[in-house]
Short mmCIF file of C-alpha atoms in Angstrom, two decimals:
data_model
loop_
_atom_site.label_atom_id
_atom_site.label_comp_id
_atom_site.label_asym_id
_atom_site.label_seq_id
_atom_site.Cartn_x
_atom_site.Cartn_y
_atom_site.Cartn_z
CA MET A 1 -39.63 -199.08 -42.34
CA PRO A 2 -39.86 -196.69 -39.19
CA ASP A 3 -43.18 -195.15 -38.35
CA PRO A 4 -43.07 -191.40 -39.93
CA ILE A 5 -45.20 -189.90 -37.17
CA LEU A 6 -42.28 -190.63 -35.07
CA PHE A 7 -40.23 -188.23 -37.21
CA ASN A 8 -41.63 -185.12 -36.76
CA ARG A 9 -40.07 -181.81 -36.00
CA ARG A 10 -40.36 -182.09 -32.57
CA ASN A 11 -38.89 -185.79 -32.00
CA PHE A 12 -35.92 -184.71 -34.57
CA LEU A 13 -35.08 -182.00 -31.92
CA VAL A 14 -35.70 -184.31 -29.11
CA ARG A 15 -33.31 -187.07 -30.36
CA SER A 16 -30.58 -184.56 -31.59
CA SER A 17 -29.82 -181.31 -29.81
CA LEU A 18 -32.48 -181.36 -27.42
CA GLY A 19 -32.15 -184.97 -26.39
CA LEU A 20 -30.32 -184.71 -23.16
CA GLY A 21 -33.55 -182.25 -21.99
CA ALA A 22 -35.86 -185.48 -22.78
CA LEU A 23 -33.77 -187.70 -20.43
CA ALA A 24 -35.06 -185.48 -17.65
CA PHE A 25 -38.33 -186.96 -18.23
CA GLY A 26 -37.13 -190.74 -17.51
CA GLN A 27 -37.47 -190.24 -14.23
CA LEU A 28 -41.73 -190.18 -14.78
CA LEU A 29 -41.33 -193.59 -16.47
CA GLY A 30 -42.54 -196.36 -14.39
CA ARG A 31 -44.91 -196.50 -11.56
CA ALA A 32 -42.59 -196.01 -8.79
CA ALA A 33 -41.76 -192.61 -10.38
CA SER A 34 -44.92 -191.62 -11.03
CA THR A 35 -46.31 -192.34 -7.24
CA SER A 36 -43.06 -190.95 -5.65
CA THR A 37 -43.83 -187.85 -3.13
CA ALA A 38 -40.52 -186.73 -3.58
CA SER A 39 -40.35 -183.44 -5.83
CA HIS A 40 -40.12 -183.78 -9.33
CA GLY A 41 -39.34 -179.99 -10.27
CA ALA A 42 -36.99 -179.38 -12.73
CA ILE A 43 -34.35 -177.44 -10.92
CA PRO A 44 -33.27 -177.85 -7.23
CA SER A 45 -34.09 -174.34 -5.07
CA HIS A 46 -31.65 -171.91 -5.69
CA PHE A 47 -31.22 -170.81 -1.95
CA LYS A 48 -33.22 -171.77 1.37
CA PRO A 49 -36.91 -170.83 0.41
CA ARG A 50 -39.01 -168.71 3.07
CA ALA A 51 -42.49 -170.23 1.67
CA LYS A 52 -43.15 -173.82 0.64
CA ARG A 53 -46.67 -172.76 -0.93
CA VAL A 54 -48.32 -169.74 -2.45
CA ILE A 55 -52.18 -168.99 -2.23
CA TYR A 56 -52.98 -166.43 -4.83
CA LEU A 57 -56.26 -164.44 -4.06
CA PHE A 58 -56.77 -162.86 -7.50
CA GLN A 59 -59.64 -159.91 -7.62
CA SER A 60 -60.13 -159.99 -11.49
CA GLY A 61 -61.21 -156.38 -12.64
CA GLY A 62 -59.35 -154.20 -10.77
CA PRO A 63 -60.42 -153.31 -7.37
CA SER A 64 -60.11 -149.43 -6.71
CA GLN A 65 -57.33 -148.75 -4.31
CA LEU A 66 -58.62 -145.46 -3.40
CA GLU A 67 -61.66 -147.24 -1.85
CA LEU A 68 -59.69 -150.09 -0.18
CA LEU A 69 -55.83 -149.46 0.74
CA ASP A 70 -54.67 -146.26 -0.47
CA TYR A 71 -55.79 -143.42 2.12
CA LYS A 72 -56.00 -140.12 0.35
CA PRO A 73 -57.67 -137.71 2.73
CA THR A 74 -56.80 -134.52 1.08
CA LEU A 75 -58.77 -135.58 -2.17
CA LYS A 76 -62.11 -134.37 -0.21
CA ASP A 77 -60.81 -130.61 -1.15
CA HIS A 78 -60.35 -131.40 -4.90
CA PHE A 79 -63.80 -132.84 -5.42
CA ASP A 80 -65.30 -132.14 -8.79
CA LYS A 81 -62.29 -130.30 -9.46
CA ASP A 82 -60.53 -131.04 -12.89
CA LEU A 83 -57.67 -133.46 -12.41
CA PRO A 84 -54.39 -130.85 -12.69
CA ASP A 85 -52.33 -131.35 -15.65
CA SER A 86 -49.59 -131.19 -13.88
CA VAL A 87 -50.35 -134.51 -12.28
CA ARG A 88 -51.77 -136.02 -15.41
CA MET A 89 -48.52 -134.73 -17.27
CA GLY A 90 -50.10 -136.18 -20.55
CA GLN A 91 -50.29 -139.94 -19.51
CA ARG A 92 -52.46 -141.66 -21.66
CA LEU A 93 -56.24 -142.58 -21.13
CA THR A 94 -58.82 -145.64 -22.16
CA GLY A 95 -61.11 -145.06 -24.73
CA MET A 96 -63.73 -145.13 -22.11
CA VAL A 97 -63.27 -141.64 -20.95
CA THR A 98 -61.20 -139.77 -24.37
CA GLY A 99 -64.70 -138.39 -24.82
CA GLN A 100 -65.49 -137.04 -21.68
CA ALA A 101 -65.11 -133.04 -21.50
CA ARG A 102 -63.67 -133.32 -18.10
CA LEU A 103 -61.83 -135.66 -15.60
CA PRO A 104 -63.33 -134.42 -12.38
CA VAL A 105 -61.61 -135.88 -9.06
CA ALA A 106 -63.92 -138.15 -7.35
CA PRO A 107 -62.78 -138.68 -3.60
CA SER A 108 -63.74 -141.94 -2.07
CA LYS A 109 -66.96 -142.13 -0.33
CA PHE A 110 -65.71 -144.53 2.40
CA GLY A 111 -63.65 -143.52 5.47
CA PHE A 112 -60.33 -145.37 6.39
CA LYS A 113 -58.90 -146.43 9.76
CA GLN A 114 -55.44 -146.98 11.46
CA SER A 115 -55.42 -150.57 11.90
CA GLY A 116 -53.45 -152.80 14.42
CA ALA A 117 -49.99 -151.94 16.26
CA SER A 118 -48.82 -151.03 13.26
CA GLY A 119 -51.15 -148.38 12.19
CA THR A 120 -51.89 -149.39 8.96
CA TRP A 121 -54.60 -147.58 6.73
CA ILE A 122 -57.40 -149.53 5.81
CA SER A 123 -60.83 -149.00 4.44
CA GLU A 124 -63.89 -149.24 6.60
CA LEU A 125 -65.07 -151.42 3.63
CA LEU A 126 -62.43 -154.15 5.00
CA PRO A 127 -62.97 -154.62 8.72
CA TRP A 128 -61.95 -158.11 8.88
CA THR A 129 -58.79 -157.32 6.99
CA GLN A 130 -58.19 -154.59 9.52
CA GLN A 131 -58.43 -157.18 12.23
CA ILE A 132 -54.81 -158.78 10.31
CA ALA A 133 -53.10 -155.36 9.92
CA ASP A 134 -50.28 -156.88 11.74
CA ASP A 135 -49.80 -159.87 9.54
CA ILE A 136 -50.04 -158.16 6.22
CA CYS A 137 -48.01 -156.20 4.21
CA VAL A 138 -49.83 -153.47 2.09
CA VAL A 139 -47.84 -152.72 -1.27
CA ASN A 140 -49.13 -149.48 -2.52
CA SER A 141 -46.95 -148.71 -5.43
CA LEU A 142 -47.56 -151.36 -7.70
CA HIS A 143 -47.50 -150.57 -11.63
CA THR A 144 -48.19 -151.80 -15.01
CA GLU A 145 -47.71 -150.93 -18.39
CA ALA A 146 -51.30 -152.97 -19.39
CA ILE A 147 -54.51 -150.82 -19.71
CA ASN A 148 -56.98 -153.08 -20.61
CA HIS A 149 -58.29 -156.12 -18.63
CA ASP A 150 -56.74 -159.11 -20.85
CA PRO A 151 -53.43 -157.74 -21.34
CA ALA A 152 -53.15 -156.81 -17.83
CA ILE A 153 -54.32 -160.13 -16.19
CA THR A 154 -52.30 -161.94 -18.90
CA PHE A 155 -49.49 -159.84 -17.87
CA ILE A 156 -49.50 -160.33 -13.97
CA GLN A 157 -50.61 -164.17 -14.35
CA SER A 158 -47.58 -165.00 -17.24
CA GLY A 159 -45.04 -162.19 -17.28
CA SER A 160 -46.15 -161.23 -20.85
CA GLN A 161 -49.35 -159.16 -22.10
CA GLN A 162 -49.40 -161.70 -25.09
CA PRO A 163 -50.88 -164.75 -24.80
CA GLY A 164 -48.83 -168.20 -24.74
CA ARG A 165 -46.41 -168.02 -21.95
CA PRO A 166 -46.73 -170.32 -19.06
CA SER A 167 -48.52 -168.89 -15.98
CA LEU A 168 -47.02 -168.33 -12.62
CA GLY A 169 -48.28 -171.81 -11.30
CA ALA A 170 -46.92 -173.41 -14.02
CA TRP A 171 -43.39 -171.87 -13.54
CA VAL A 172 -43.52 -172.68 -9.80
CA ASP A 173 -44.51 -176.37 -10.66
CA TYR A 174 -41.83 -176.75 -13.25
CA GLY A 175 -39.22 -175.41 -10.86
CA LEU A 176 -40.06 -177.27 -7.48
CA GLY A 177 -42.46 -179.92 -8.32
CA SER A 178 -45.37 -181.19 -6.03
CA GLU A 179 -45.08 -182.19 -2.54
CA SER A 180 -48.41 -184.21 -2.61
CA GLU A 181 -48.76 -187.73 -3.97
CA ASN A 182 -52.36 -187.53 -4.51
CA LEU A 183 -53.28 -184.17 -5.48
CA PRO A 184 -51.96 -181.74 -8.49
CA SER A 185 -49.24 -179.53 -7.79
CA PHE A 186 -51.20 -176.55 -9.21
CA VAL A 187 -54.98 -176.02 -8.37
CA VAL A 188 -57.33 -173.13 -9.44
CA LEU A 189 -60.47 -172.24 -7.83
CA VAL A 190 -62.83 -169.89 -9.68
CA SER A 191 -65.56 -167.99 -7.42
CA VAL A 192 -68.46 -165.91 -8.29
CA PRO A 193 -69.50 -162.67 -6.60
CA SER A 194 -72.86 -162.96 -4.51
CA ASN A 195 -74.20 -160.66 -6.58
CA GLY A 196 -74.11 -162.74 -9.80
CA SER A 197 -72.15 -160.09 -11.60
CA ALA A 198 -68.88 -161.69 -13.03
CA ASP A 199 -67.80 -158.87 -15.58
CA GLN A 200 -64.84 -159.96 -17.18
CA GLY A 201 -64.83 -163.73 -17.99
CA LEU A 202 -61.60 -165.73 -17.31
CA LEU A 203 -59.67 -167.80 -19.97
CA SER A 204 -57.93 -171.29 -18.98
CA ARG A 205 -54.62 -170.41 -20.68
CA LEU A 206 -54.52 -167.87 -17.52
CA TRP A 207 -53.32 -171.14 -15.65
CA GLY A 208 -52.09 -172.75 -18.79
CA SER A 209 -48.37 -173.97 -19.16
CA GLY A 210 -47.51 -172.46 -22.43
CA PHE A 211 -44.56 -173.88 -24.04
CA LEU A 212 -43.64 -175.78 -20.76
CA PRO A 213 -44.74 -179.51 -20.53
CA SER A 214 -48.70 -179.77 -20.16
CA ARG A 215 -48.25 -181.77 -17.12
CA HIS A 216 -47.23 -178.04 -15.43
CA GLN A 217 -50.48 -176.27 -15.82
CA GLY A 218 -53.31 -175.67 -13.21
CA ILE A 219 -56.30 -178.03 -12.88
CA LYS A 220 -59.40 -176.41 -12.03
CA LEU A 221 -61.59 -177.74 -9.48
CA ARG A 222 -65.57 -177.16 -10.09
CA SER A 223 -68.03 -176.65 -7.61
CA GLY A 224 -70.77 -179.39 -8.79
CA ALA A 225 -70.76 -183.02 -7.99
CA GLU A 226 -67.85 -183.35 -10.35
CA PRO A 227 -65.14 -181.11 -9.39
CA VAL A 228 -62.66 -182.54 -11.98
CA LEU A 229 -64.23 -183.68 -15.14
CA TYR A 230 -63.66 -187.24 -16.42
CA LEU A 231 -62.05 -188.49 -13.04
CA LYS A 232 -65.03 -191.05 -12.67
CA ASP A 233 -64.58 -194.49 -14.14
CA PRO A 234 -66.62 -195.40 -17.04
CA THR A 235 -69.49 -197.39 -16.32
CA GLY A 236 -68.73 -201.14 -15.99
CA LEU A 237 -65.25 -200.35 -14.93
CA ASN A 238 -64.55 -201.21 -11.26
CA ARG A 239 -61.33 -199.83 -9.29
CA GLU A 240 -59.51 -203.30 -9.92
CA GLY A 241 -60.60 -202.99 -13.75
CA ARG A 242 -59.18 -199.61 -13.98
CA ARG A 243 -55.72 -200.43 -12.19
CA ALA A 244 -55.36 -203.40 -14.89
CA TRP A 245 -56.28 -201.03 -17.62
CA LEU A 246 -53.57 -198.49 -16.74
CA ASP A 247 -51.04 -201.05 -16.09
CA THR A 248 -51.62 -201.89 -19.88
CA LEU A 249 -51.64 -198.44 -21.12
CA ASP A 250 -48.86 -197.29 -19.04
CA ASP A 251 -46.65 -200.23 -20.77
CA LEU A 252 -47.84 -199.03 -23.94
CA ASN A 253 -47.03 -195.26 -23.51
CA THR A 254 -43.78 -196.77 -22.11
CA ARG A 255 -43.13 -198.56 -25.53
CA GLN A 256 -44.05 -195.22 -27.42
CA TYR A 257 -41.80 -193.02 -25.04
CA GLU A 258 -38.62 -195.24 -25.83
CA GLU A 259 -39.25 -194.98 -29.55
CA ALA A 260 -40.21 -191.08 -29.49
CA HIS A 261 -38.59 -189.51 -26.67
CA ASP A 262 -41.70 -187.26 -26.78
CA THR A 263 -41.96 -185.37 -23.43
CA GLU A 264 -45.76 -185.27 -23.78
CA ILE A 265 -46.07 -188.98 -23.43
CA ALA A 266 -44.30 -188.75 -20.18
CA THR A 267 -46.88 -186.35 -19.00
CA ARG A 268 -49.31 -188.56 -20.05
CA ILE A 269 -48.08 -191.52 -18.15
CA ALA A 270 -47.80 -189.33 -15.11
CA GLN A 271 -51.31 -187.72 -15.44
CA TYR A 272 -52.99 -190.82 -15.80
CA GLU A 273 -51.66 -192.33 -12.26
CA MET A 274 -52.40 -188.77 -10.70
CA ALA A 275 -55.71 -189.07 -11.80
CA TYR A 276 -56.13 -192.59 -10.50
CA ARG A 277 -55.24 -191.43 -7.16
CA MET A 278 -57.28 -188.42 -7.30
CA GLN A 279 -60.20 -190.77 -7.59
CA SER A 280 -59.73 -191.25 -3.65
CA SER A 281 -58.21 -188.05 -2.63
CA MET A 282 -60.84 -185.54 -4.26
CA PRO A 283 -63.95 -186.77 -2.54
CA GLU A 284 -62.15 -186.25 0.66
CA LEU A 285 -60.81 -182.97 -0.17
CA MET A 286 -63.91 -181.40 -1.28
CA GLU A 287 -66.20 -183.05 1.93
CA LEU A 288 -66.25 -179.87 4.26
CA SER A 289 -69.12 -181.32 6.68
CA GLY A 290 -66.17 -182.28 8.88
CA GLU A 291 -64.74 -179.19 9.34
CA PRO A 292 -65.82 -177.80 12.98
CA GLU A 293 -68.49 -175.13 13.26
CA SER A 294 -66.04 -172.38 14.51
CA VAL A 295 -64.27 -172.73 10.96
CA PHE A 296 -67.33 -171.65 9.35
CA LYS A 297 -67.98 -169.12 11.87
CA LEU A 298 -64.36 -167.65 10.86
CA TYR A 299 -64.78 -167.70 7.25
CA GLY A 300 -68.30 -166.92 7.28
CA GLU A 301 -71.66 -168.78 6.81
CA SER A 302 -70.96 -168.74 2.92
CA ALA A 303 -68.00 -171.03 3.23
CA LYS A 304 -70.95 -173.87 3.43
CA GLN A 305 -71.99 -172.81 -0.42
CA PRO A 306 -70.09 -174.79 -2.72
CA GLY A 307 -68.30 -172.29 -5.07
CA SER A 308 -68.38 -169.34 -2.79
CA TYR A 309 -65.30 -167.37 -2.29
CA ALA A 310 -65.45 -168.26 1.12
CA ALA A 311 -65.68 -172.13 0.32
CA ASN A 312 -62.92 -171.51 -1.87
CA CYS A 313 -60.69 -169.56 0.57
CA LEU A 314 -61.34 -172.77 2.96
CA LEU A 315 -60.69 -175.19 0.31
CA ALA A 316 -57.33 -173.11 -0.11
CA ARG A 317 -56.14 -174.07 3.68
CA ARG A 318 -56.96 -177.50 2.76
CA LEU A 319 -55.09 -177.95 -0.14
CA VAL A 320 -52.20 -176.21 1.53
CA GLU A 321 -52.20 -178.98 4.66
CA ARG A 322 -52.36 -182.01 1.79
CA GLY A 323 -49.32 -180.35 0.21
CA VAL A 324 -50.28 -178.84 -2.84
CA ARG A 325 -47.67 -175.90 -4.02
CA PHE A 326 -49.59 -173.41 -5.63
CA ILE A 327 -53.52 -172.61 -5.22
CA GLN A 328 -54.88 -169.95 -7.64
CA LEU A 329 -58.24 -168.34 -6.80
CA TYR A 330 -60.10 -165.96 -9.15
CA HIS A 331 -63.27 -163.67 -7.84
CA ARG A 332 -64.52 -161.46 -10.33
CA GLY A 333 -66.93 -158.19 -10.33
CA TRP A 334 -64.50 -155.35 -9.73
CA ASP A 335 -64.96 -153.65 -12.76
CA HIS A 336 -66.63 -150.54 -11.62
CA HIS A 337 -66.78 -147.83 -13.95
CA GLY A 338 -70.09 -146.86 -13.19
CA GLY A 339 -72.36 -146.84 -9.68
CA LEU A 340 -69.20 -147.84 -7.77
CA PRO A 341 -70.42 -146.61 -4.19
CA ASN A 342 -73.18 -148.97 -4.47
CA ARG A 343 -71.36 -151.69 -6.17
CA ILE A 344 -67.78 -152.11 -4.35
CA PRO A 345 -69.16 -152.83 -0.93
CA VAL A 346 -71.00 -156.09 -2.44
CA LEU A 347 -67.20 -157.32 -3.69
CA ALA A 348 -65.76 -156.18 -0.45
CA LYS A 349 -68.38 -157.91 1.81
CA ASP A 350 -67.65 -160.88 -0.43
CA VAL A 351 -64.28 -161.25 0.13
CA ASP A 352 -62.75 -159.25 3.31
CA GLN A 353 -63.94 -162.00 5.92
CA ALA A 354 -62.67 -164.93 4.02
CA SER A 355 -59.43 -163.69 2.94
CA ALA A 356 -58.86 -162.55 6.48
CA ALA A 357 -59.89 -165.70 7.83
CA LEU A 358 -57.76 -167.53 5.50
CA VAL A 359 -54.66 -165.92 6.94
CA MET A 360 -55.96 -166.22 10.56
CA ASP A 361 -56.38 -169.85 10.08
CA LEU A 362 -53.15 -170.43 8.61
CA LYS A 363 -51.20 -168.44 11.36
CA MET A 364 -53.31 -170.49 14.10
CA ARG A 365 -52.43 -173.89 12.44
CA GLY A 366 -48.64 -172.90 12.05
CA LEU A 367 -48.72 -172.77 8.21
CA LEU A 368 -48.49 -168.99 7.58
CA ASP A 369 -45.11 -168.60 8.13
CA GLU A 370 -44.43 -171.36 4.97
CA THR A 371 -47.55 -170.19 3.05
CA LEU A 372 -47.12 -167.08 1.03
CA VAL A 373 -50.72 -165.42 0.65
CA VAL A 374 -51.25 -162.73 -1.96
CA TRP A 375 -54.50 -160.45 -2.37
CA GLY A 376 -54.79 -158.19 -5.46
CA GLY A 377 -55.79 -157.20 -8.82
CA GLU A 378 -54.58 -156.73 -12.40
CA PHE A 379 -54.55 -152.94 -12.03
CA GLY A 380 -56.31 -150.12 -10.06
CA ARG A 381 -58.81 -147.28 -10.84
CA THR A 382 -58.68 -143.71 -11.66
CA VAL A 383 -58.86 -140.90 -9.14
CA TYR A 384 -60.89 -138.98 -11.71
CA SER A 385 -64.47 -140.17 -12.27
CA GLN A 386 -65.79 -142.04 -15.41
CA GLY A 387 -69.18 -140.60 -16.08
CA ARG A 388 -71.16 -138.25 -14.26
CA LEU A 389 -69.85 -137.29 -10.59
CA THR A 390 -72.24 -136.65 -7.95
CA LYS A 391 -71.36 -136.70 -4.24
CA GLU A 392 -73.16 -140.08 -4.07
CA ASP A 393 -72.48 -141.87 -7.40
CA TYR A 394 -69.36 -142.07 -9.70
CA GLY A 395 -67.34 -144.69 -11.59
CA ARG A 396 -63.60 -145.11 -12.08
CA ASP A 397 -61.54 -146.04 -15.20
CA HIS A 398 -58.70 -148.64 -15.53
CA HIS A 399 -55.42 -147.07 -13.81
CA GLY A 400 -51.93 -149.08 -14.39
CA ARG A 401 -49.68 -146.45 -13.17
CA ALA A 402 -50.50 -146.64 -9.57
CA PHE A 403 -52.56 -149.62 -7.24
CA SER A 404 -52.36 -151.63 -4.29
CA ILE A 405 -51.98 -155.25 -3.30
CA TRP A 406 -51.51 -157.12 0.12
CA MET A 407 -49.36 -160.11 1.15
CA ALA A 408 -48.95 -162.11 4.09
CA GLY A 409 -46.75 -165.11 5.05
CA GLY A 410 -44.23 -166.77 3.40
CA GLY A 411 -41.01 -164.49 4.04
CA ILE A 412 -42.81 -161.27 3.70
CA LYS A 413 -42.39 -158.40 6.80
CA PRO A 414 -45.95 -158.19 8.49
CA GLY A 415 -47.28 -155.21 9.54
CA ILE A 416 -46.09 -152.55 7.31
CA THR A 417 -47.09 -150.35 4.22
CA TYR A 418 -44.41 -150.16 1.25
CA GLY A 419 -44.57 -147.43 -1.66
CA LYS A 420 -46.02 -144.21 -1.90
CA THR A 421 -48.16 -142.64 -4.26
CA ASP A 422 -49.02 -138.72 -4.93
CA ASP A 423 -51.92 -137.10 -3.37
CA PHE A 424 -54.10 -138.16 -6.02
CA SER A 425 -53.07 -141.97 -6.10
CA PHE A 426 -52.33 -141.16 -9.66
CA SER A 427 -48.34 -141.69 -10.10
CA ILE A 428 -45.89 -143.41 -7.58
CA VAL A 429 -43.65 -141.33 -5.71
CA GLU A 430 -41.58 -143.79 -3.47
CA ASN A 431 -40.34 -147.53 -4.29
CA PRO A 432 -42.10 -148.48 -7.28
CA VAL A 433 -43.09 -152.26 -7.54
CA HIS A 434 -43.41 -153.34 -11.44
CA ILE A 435 -45.26 -156.23 -12.06
CA HIS A 436 -41.79 -158.11 -12.90
CA ASP A 437 -41.04 -157.23 -9.32
CA LEU A 438 -43.79 -158.54 -7.69
CA GLN A 439 -43.04 -162.05 -9.63
CA ALA A 440 -39.51 -162.06 -8.93
CA THR A 441 -40.06 -161.54 -5.25
CA ILE A 442 -42.65 -164.44 -5.34
CA LEU A 443 -40.43 -166.87 -6.83
CA HIS A 444 -37.66 -165.57 -4.17
CA THR A 445 -39.78 -166.34 -1.24
CA LEU A 446 -39.88 -169.78 -2.64
CA GLY A 447 -36.19 -170.20 -2.95
CA LEU A 448 -36.16 -169.69 -6.74
CA ASP A 449 -33.97 -166.95 -8.41
CA HIS A 450 -36.28 -165.60 -11.36
CA GLU A 451 -33.11 -165.02 -13.50
CA LYS A 452 -32.17 -168.75 -13.24
CA LEU A 453 -35.71 -170.53 -13.69
CA THR A 454 -35.77 -170.15 -17.33
CA TYR A 455 -36.76 -172.70 -20.15
CA ARG A 456 -35.69 -173.08 -23.62
CA PHE A 457 -38.20 -172.83 -26.36
CA GLN A 458 -37.77 -172.09 -29.72
CA GLY A 459 -34.15 -171.28 -29.99
CA ARG A 460 -33.77 -168.83 -26.71
CA GLN A 461 -34.28 -168.99 -22.80
CA TYR A 462 -37.50 -167.82 -21.40
CA ARG A 463 -38.15 -166.84 -17.75
CA LEU A 464 -41.35 -165.67 -16.46
CA THR A 465 -39.88 -162.28 -15.78
CA ASP A 466 -38.70 -161.85 -19.34
CA VAL A 467 -35.40 -159.73 -19.16
CA PHE A 468 -36.64 -157.31 -15.98
CA GLY A 469 -37.52 -157.77 -12.58
CA GLU A 470 -35.84 -156.88 -9.24
CA VAL A 471 -36.66 -158.58 -5.99
CA VAL A 472 -38.43 -156.02 -3.50
CA LYS A 473 -36.06 -156.50 -0.63
CA GLY A 474 -37.85 -154.13 1.32
CA ILE A 475 -40.77 -156.21 1.88
CA LEU A 476 -38.95 -159.26 2.91
CA ALA A 477 -38.74 -160.41 6.20
#
């Protein structure tokens, strides 16, 4: 009698209407396929890509565009005046400021400077970013519907405010696969601010595979002695023994796959083999002592501290050199509801030099043209102060109607500022860029049509951009 475990709902669907989909995973069976360096993406590129890989420098918590990238010189004339109704136009507030009697305008305490031949306005808090002004595209017109952290981060990372969808990196891995034989295609690095304040937490679903096969989820690298958990051989098992053990396990899994045609079994086979190869590649990747002193001078001395933002930026460059497709770097601490003038310089100093150094380093090595670098958070901050306002101190609430990011390399037009907000950085008045537009554009630089990169789940075709999104052609080189 057939094993009843083999006849669950998933296997019924695989064997019937979805059976052809399961055949695509046949290439994973056998070691020849699992060790191949060829891309194992679900689909070929839709057109010639400009970028081969992405480094996403995600600033979790909502960096204030008013202090960093969106220069508003006339705000000084509105200090402590109520935000005009003609500007707000009845837009909703978060629960954190609805009890305030007033919404007083808080001009930025920090100055800006026109930088590079392009004359891009960049804050004095980002002197290193000023040096790469001609290599980056500043987008001042990003907007999102989300007003709180979890839905906003989930939205920009997965295309939906509701949990459960595949992350951007998982979609890229699904679409293009890996260039590396010995490292995962999608790697995640998490850093902690130098002041130790992490503010918002980060959940692993932000780099998860959702309903895509689990082999597409991001692999988080830790900063301790064991970068990837459970990668080491068990006590008493040497390298030859592990190879023999994997061969036996591969045979058993292959037999089970032939019976059940469960794609997760194919994933299991591929991941066991990847883990075996990572035992050799991971120590070499994480060993930074071989980098010349000039590199540490470029990224900053903190690059020698495992787990720092600078060290993770340097690791991102090393991952790019080894063919990793998507690197997601998270840096926390940007949720400045109060004490912003004292807190934001610390965060800016944490990330400014290393972010700019990464762009410079990639450019010097001839890798920037084929590597897309994205810097930004889930939303911006309000022009009005949260809490008490003085000339020396203020806070800012969440603001999704208009915020800023910058992008570099990988087919992005350098040395430009795209989009424009009103004089209060409250609403967009020129070239709005929705979250889905940003996602569509990132996929476009990789040669992927966001409308064609789909996956069938629960009876319908899903995509990263849902049923929205337009490629932002104005920022493409």
